Short mmCIF file of C-alpha atoms in Angstrom, two decimals:
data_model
loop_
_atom_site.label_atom_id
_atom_site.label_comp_id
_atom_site.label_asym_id
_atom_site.label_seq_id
_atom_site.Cartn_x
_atom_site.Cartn_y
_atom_site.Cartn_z
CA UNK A 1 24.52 16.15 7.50
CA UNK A 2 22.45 14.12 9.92
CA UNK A 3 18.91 13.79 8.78
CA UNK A 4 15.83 11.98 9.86
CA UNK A 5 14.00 8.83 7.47
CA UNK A 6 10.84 8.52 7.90
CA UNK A 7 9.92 4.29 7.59
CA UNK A 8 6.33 3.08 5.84
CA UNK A 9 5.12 0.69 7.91
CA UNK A 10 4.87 -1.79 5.89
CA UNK A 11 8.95 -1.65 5.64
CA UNK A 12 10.09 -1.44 9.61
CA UNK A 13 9.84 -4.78 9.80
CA UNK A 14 13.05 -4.56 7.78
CA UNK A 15 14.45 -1.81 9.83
CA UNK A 16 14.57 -3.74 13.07
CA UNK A 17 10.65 -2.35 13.26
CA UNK A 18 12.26 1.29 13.42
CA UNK A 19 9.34 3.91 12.58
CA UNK A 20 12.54 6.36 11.63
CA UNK A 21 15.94 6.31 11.25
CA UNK A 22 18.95 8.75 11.77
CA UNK A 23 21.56 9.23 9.09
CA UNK A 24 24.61 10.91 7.69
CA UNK A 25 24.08 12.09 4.16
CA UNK A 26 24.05 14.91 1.64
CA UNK A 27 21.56 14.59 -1.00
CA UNK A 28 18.57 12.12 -1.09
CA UNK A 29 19.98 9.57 -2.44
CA UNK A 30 22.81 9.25 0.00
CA UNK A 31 20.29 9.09 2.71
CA UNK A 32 18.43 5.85 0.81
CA UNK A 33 22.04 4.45 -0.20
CA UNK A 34 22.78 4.36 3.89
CA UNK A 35 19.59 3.67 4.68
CA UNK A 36 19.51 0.14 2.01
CA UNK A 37 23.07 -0.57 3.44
CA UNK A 38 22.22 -0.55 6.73
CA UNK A 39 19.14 -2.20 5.94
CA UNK A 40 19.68 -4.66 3.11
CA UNK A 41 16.68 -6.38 2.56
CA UNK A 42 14.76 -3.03 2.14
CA UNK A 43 16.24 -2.59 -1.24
CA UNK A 44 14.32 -4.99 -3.19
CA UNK A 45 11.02 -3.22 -2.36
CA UNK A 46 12.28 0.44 -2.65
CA UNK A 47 14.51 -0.07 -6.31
CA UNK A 48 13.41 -2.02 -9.22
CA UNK A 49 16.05 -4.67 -10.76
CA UNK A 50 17.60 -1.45 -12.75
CA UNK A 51 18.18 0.02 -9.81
CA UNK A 52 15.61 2.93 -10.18
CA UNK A 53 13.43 4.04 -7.11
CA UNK A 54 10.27 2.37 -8.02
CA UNK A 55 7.15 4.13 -9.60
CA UNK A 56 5.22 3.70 -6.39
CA UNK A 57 7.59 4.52 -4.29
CA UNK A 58 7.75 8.27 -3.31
CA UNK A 59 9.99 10.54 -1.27
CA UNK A 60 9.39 13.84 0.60
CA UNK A 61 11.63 16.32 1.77
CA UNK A 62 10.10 18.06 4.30
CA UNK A 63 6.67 17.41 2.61
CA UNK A 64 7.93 18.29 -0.60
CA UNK A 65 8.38 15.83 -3.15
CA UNK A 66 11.43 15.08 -4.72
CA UNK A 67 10.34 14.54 -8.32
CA UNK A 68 9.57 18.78 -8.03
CA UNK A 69 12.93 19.14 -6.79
CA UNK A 70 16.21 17.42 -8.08
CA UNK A 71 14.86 13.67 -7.32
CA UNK A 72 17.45 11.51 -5.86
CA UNK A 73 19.96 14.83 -6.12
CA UNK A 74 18.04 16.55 -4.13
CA UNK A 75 20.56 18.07 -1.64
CA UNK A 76 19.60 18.02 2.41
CA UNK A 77 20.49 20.36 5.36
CA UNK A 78 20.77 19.40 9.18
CA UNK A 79 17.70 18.59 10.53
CA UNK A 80 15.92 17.50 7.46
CA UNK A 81 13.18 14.86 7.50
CA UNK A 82 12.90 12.90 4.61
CA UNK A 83 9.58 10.69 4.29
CA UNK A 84 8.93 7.01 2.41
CA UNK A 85 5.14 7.31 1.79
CA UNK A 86 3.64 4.60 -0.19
CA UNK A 87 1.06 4.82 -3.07
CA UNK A 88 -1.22 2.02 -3.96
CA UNK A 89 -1.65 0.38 -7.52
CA UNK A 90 -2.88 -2.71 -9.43
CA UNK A 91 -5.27 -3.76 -11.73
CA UNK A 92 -6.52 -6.95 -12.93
CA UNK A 93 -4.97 -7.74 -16.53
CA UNK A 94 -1.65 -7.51 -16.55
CA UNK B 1 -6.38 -14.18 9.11
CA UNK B 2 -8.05 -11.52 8.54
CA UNK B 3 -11.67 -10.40 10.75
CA UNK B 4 -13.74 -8.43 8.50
CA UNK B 5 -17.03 -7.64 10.26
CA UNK B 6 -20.47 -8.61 8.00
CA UNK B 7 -21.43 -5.11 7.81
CA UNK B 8 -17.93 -3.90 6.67
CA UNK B 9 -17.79 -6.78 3.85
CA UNK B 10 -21.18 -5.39 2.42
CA UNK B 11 -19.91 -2.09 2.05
CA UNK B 12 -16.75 -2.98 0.24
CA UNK B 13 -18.88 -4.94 -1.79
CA UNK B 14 -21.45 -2.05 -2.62
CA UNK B 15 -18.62 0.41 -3.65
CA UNK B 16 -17.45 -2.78 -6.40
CA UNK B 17 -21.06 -2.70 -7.65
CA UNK B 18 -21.55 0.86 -7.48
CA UNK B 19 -18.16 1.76 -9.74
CA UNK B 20 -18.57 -1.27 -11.83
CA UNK B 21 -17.00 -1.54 -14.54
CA UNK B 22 -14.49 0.28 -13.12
CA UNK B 23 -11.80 -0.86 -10.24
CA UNK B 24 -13.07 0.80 -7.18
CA UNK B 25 -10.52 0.89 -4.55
CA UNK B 26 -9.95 1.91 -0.62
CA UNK B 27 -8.45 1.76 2.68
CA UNK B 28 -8.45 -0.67 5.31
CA UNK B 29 -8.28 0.35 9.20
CA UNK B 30 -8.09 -1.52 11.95
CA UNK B 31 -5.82 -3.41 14.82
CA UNK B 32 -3.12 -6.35 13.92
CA UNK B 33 -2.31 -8.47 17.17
CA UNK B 34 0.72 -9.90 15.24
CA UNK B 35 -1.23 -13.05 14.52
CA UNK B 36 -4.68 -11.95 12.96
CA UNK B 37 -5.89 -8.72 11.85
CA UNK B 38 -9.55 -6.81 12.53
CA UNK B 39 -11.13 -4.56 10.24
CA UNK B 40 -12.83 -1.73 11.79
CA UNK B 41 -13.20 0.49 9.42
CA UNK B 42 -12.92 1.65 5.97
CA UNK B 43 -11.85 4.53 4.09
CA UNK B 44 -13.79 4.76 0.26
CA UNK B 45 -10.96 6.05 -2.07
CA UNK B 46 -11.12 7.70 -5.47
CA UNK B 47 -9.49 5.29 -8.32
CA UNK B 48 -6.92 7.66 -9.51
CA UNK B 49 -6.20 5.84 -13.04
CA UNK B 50 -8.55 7.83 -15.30
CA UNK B 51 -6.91 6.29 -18.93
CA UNK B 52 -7.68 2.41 -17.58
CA UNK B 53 -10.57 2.21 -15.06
CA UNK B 54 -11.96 -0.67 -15.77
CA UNK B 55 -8.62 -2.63 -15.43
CA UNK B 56 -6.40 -0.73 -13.45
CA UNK B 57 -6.28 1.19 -10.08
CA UNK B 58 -4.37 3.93 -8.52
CA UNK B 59 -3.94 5.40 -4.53
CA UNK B 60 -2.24 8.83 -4.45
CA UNK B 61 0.38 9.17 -1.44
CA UNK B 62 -1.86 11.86 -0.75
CA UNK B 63 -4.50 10.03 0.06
CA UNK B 64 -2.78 7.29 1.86
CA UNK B 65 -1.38 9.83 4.08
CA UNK B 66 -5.09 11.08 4.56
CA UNK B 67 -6.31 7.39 5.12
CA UNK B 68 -3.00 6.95 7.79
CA UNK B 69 -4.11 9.71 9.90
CA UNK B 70 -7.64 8.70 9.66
CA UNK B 71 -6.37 4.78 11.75
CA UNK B 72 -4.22 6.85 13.82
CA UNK B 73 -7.08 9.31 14.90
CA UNK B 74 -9.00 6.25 16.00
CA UNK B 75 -5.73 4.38 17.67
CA UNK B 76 -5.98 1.83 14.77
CA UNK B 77 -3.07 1.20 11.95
CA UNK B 78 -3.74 1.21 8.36
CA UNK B 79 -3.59 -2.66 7.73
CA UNK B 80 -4.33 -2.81 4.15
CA UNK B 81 -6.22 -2.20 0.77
CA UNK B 82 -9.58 -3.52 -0.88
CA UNK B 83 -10.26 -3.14 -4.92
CA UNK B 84 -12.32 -5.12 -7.21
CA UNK B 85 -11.09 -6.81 -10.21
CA UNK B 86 -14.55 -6.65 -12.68
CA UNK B 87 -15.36 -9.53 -14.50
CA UNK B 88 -11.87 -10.94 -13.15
CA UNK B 89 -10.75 -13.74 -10.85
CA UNK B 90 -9.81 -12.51 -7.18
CA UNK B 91 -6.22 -13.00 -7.28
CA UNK B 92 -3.34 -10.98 -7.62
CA UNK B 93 -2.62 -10.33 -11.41
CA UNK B 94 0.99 -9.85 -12.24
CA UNK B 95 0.69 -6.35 -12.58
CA UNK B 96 -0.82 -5.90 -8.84
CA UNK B 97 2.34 -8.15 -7.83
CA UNK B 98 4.58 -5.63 -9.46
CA UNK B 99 3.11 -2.47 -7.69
CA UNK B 100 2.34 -4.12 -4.28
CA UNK B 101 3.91 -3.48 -0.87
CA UNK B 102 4.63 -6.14 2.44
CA UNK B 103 2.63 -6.41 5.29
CA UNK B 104 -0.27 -4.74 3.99
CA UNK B 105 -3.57 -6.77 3.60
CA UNK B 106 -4.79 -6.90 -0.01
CA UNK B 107 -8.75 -7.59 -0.51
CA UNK B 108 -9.48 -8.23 -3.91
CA UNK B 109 -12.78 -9.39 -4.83
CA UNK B 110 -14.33 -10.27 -8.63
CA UNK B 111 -17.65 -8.39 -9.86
CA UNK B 112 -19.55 -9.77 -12.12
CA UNK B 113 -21.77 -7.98 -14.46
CA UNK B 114 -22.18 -5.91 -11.71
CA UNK B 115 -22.96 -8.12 -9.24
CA UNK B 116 -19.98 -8.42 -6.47
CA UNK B 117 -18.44 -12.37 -6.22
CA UNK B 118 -15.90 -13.85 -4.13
CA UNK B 119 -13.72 -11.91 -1.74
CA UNK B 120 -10.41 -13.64 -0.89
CA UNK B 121 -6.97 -11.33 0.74
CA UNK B 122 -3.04 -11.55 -0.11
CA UNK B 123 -0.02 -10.41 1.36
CA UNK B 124 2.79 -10.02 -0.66
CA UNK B 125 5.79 -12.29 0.45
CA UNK B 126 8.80 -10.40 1.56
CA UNK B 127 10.90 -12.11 -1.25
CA UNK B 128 8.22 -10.26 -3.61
CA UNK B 129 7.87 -13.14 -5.89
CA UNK B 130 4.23 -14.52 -4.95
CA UNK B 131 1.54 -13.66 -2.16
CA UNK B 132 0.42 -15.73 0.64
CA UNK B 133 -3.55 -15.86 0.96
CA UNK B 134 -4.46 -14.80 4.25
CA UNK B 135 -8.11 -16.07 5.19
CA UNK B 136 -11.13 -14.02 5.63
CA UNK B 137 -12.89 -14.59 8.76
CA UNK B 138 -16.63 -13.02 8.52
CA UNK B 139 -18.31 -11.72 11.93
CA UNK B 140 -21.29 -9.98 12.92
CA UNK B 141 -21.43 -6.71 13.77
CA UNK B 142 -21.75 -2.90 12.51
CA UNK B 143 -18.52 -0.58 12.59
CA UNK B 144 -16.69 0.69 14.98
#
C-alpha cells in the first residue's frame, strides 16, 4: 500500500531534507523498515541498540497513536499518513 | 551560534526560578539561516514528569505539536528546547544525551538555590555520542 511519512525536522536532514516521504508498506513497521533502508543513518536516532523504537520516539496513524493500536503491527490502508512527532526529555542526574 | 535576545534570556531564566526546585522546561521559536539561529520567541511548557521534578523533565508530543504550530503561525521553525538543571552544572547529563534529538538547540541553564546561573546550549552530534556547544550570543531587544 503506498502511504505517506511524515519527517521531524530535526531528521530531514537525513532524508535528503525531505519533510515526507512516499512508501510501499503494510503495517507500521514496514513503512519505518523502508523508510531506515532508504534512509540509513535515520536508524540510530529512531531504534535503540535492541532495536526497539525508542521511548521518545512516537508514531501516529492518522493522528492516532500506535501504542493504542497494534504498535509497530499496526496495519495501513492506501492513503494513510503516518507521522514521526518527537517528545522532549532529560534531566540532570543521570 | 545561537541569538537569544536580553529580554527573552530573562524570561527563561524567571520560569527556572519560579519552578525551582523543579526542572522547568519549554519551547524555542525562531529563524535558523543555516549558520546561526535567532530566538524570537518562547513557548512556557508544563514539566510532564510528576514522580522526578526536581531531576527530570518531560515534553508531551502533544505539546510539541502545539509549540510547532505556534513557529509556523508566526513563519518561524521550532529550533529548540530550554530547561534548567537545579543545583546542577549546565551540561548535558547522560540521561539528557540518551533522550535528545539532532538539530534542535538545547538551553540548559543551572539554578541555584533558586537563583538562575549560567546559561550555555548543545546540539546533539548526529553520531549521538556527545553534543557540540553552540554559543549564546546575547542582544538587546524585547520579543517579536
Amino acid at each position: 500500500m503506498p502511504v505517506k511519512v511524515m519527517i521531524p525536522t530535526p531528521l530531514r536532514q537525513f532524508a535528503d531534507k525531505q519533510e515526507s516521504v512516499h512508501l510501499e508498506a503494510g503495517t507500521v513497521g514496514d513503512a519505518l523498515s523502508a523508510l531506515t533502508s532508504q534512509f540509513s543513518d535515520l536508524k540510530r536516532h529512531l531504534y535503540s541498540d535492541d532495536g526497539r523504537l525508542r521511548s521518545f520516539v512516537n508514531v501516529y496513524v492518522n493522528d492516532e497513536d500506535i501504542r493504542y493500536l497494534q504498535r509497530e503491527k499496526t496495519a495501513v490502508q492506501q492513503g494513510d499518513t503516518i507521522s514521526i512527532v518527537p517528545s522532549i526529555a532529560g534531566g540532570a542526574k543521570a | 551560534m545561537l541569538i537569544l535576545k536580553q529580554s527573552l534570556f530573562e524570561q527563561i531564566q524567571a520560569h527556572g526560578a519560579r519552578d525551582y526546585p523543579s526542572e522547568c522546561c519549554g519551547a524555542l521559536l525562531g529563524q535558523d539561516s543555516g549558520t546561526d539561529r535567532t530566538v524570537l520567541g518562547l513557548v512556557p511548557l508544563a514539566n510532564q514528569r510528576e514522580d522526578s521534578p526536581s531531576n527530570r523533565f518531560e515534553i508531551t508530543s502533544e505539546d510539541v505539536r502545539l509549540a510547532e504550530k505556534a513557529a509556523s503561525d508566526k513563519g518561524w521553525e521550532l529550533i529548540g528546547w530550554y530547561h534548567s538543571h537545579p543545583d546542577s552544572p549546565a551540561r548535558p547529563s547522560e540521561f539528557d544525551r540518551e533522550q535528545a534529538w539532532p538539530w534542535y538547540s538545547y538551553i540548559i541553564f543551572r539554578v541555584e538555590k533558586a537563583e538562575p546561573q549560567e546559561m550555555r546550549s548543545w546540539r546533539l552530534k548526529d553520531d549521538r555520542a556527545s553534543y557540540d556547544e553552540e554559543g549564546i550570543e546575547y542582544i538587546a531587544g524585547a520579543p517579536a
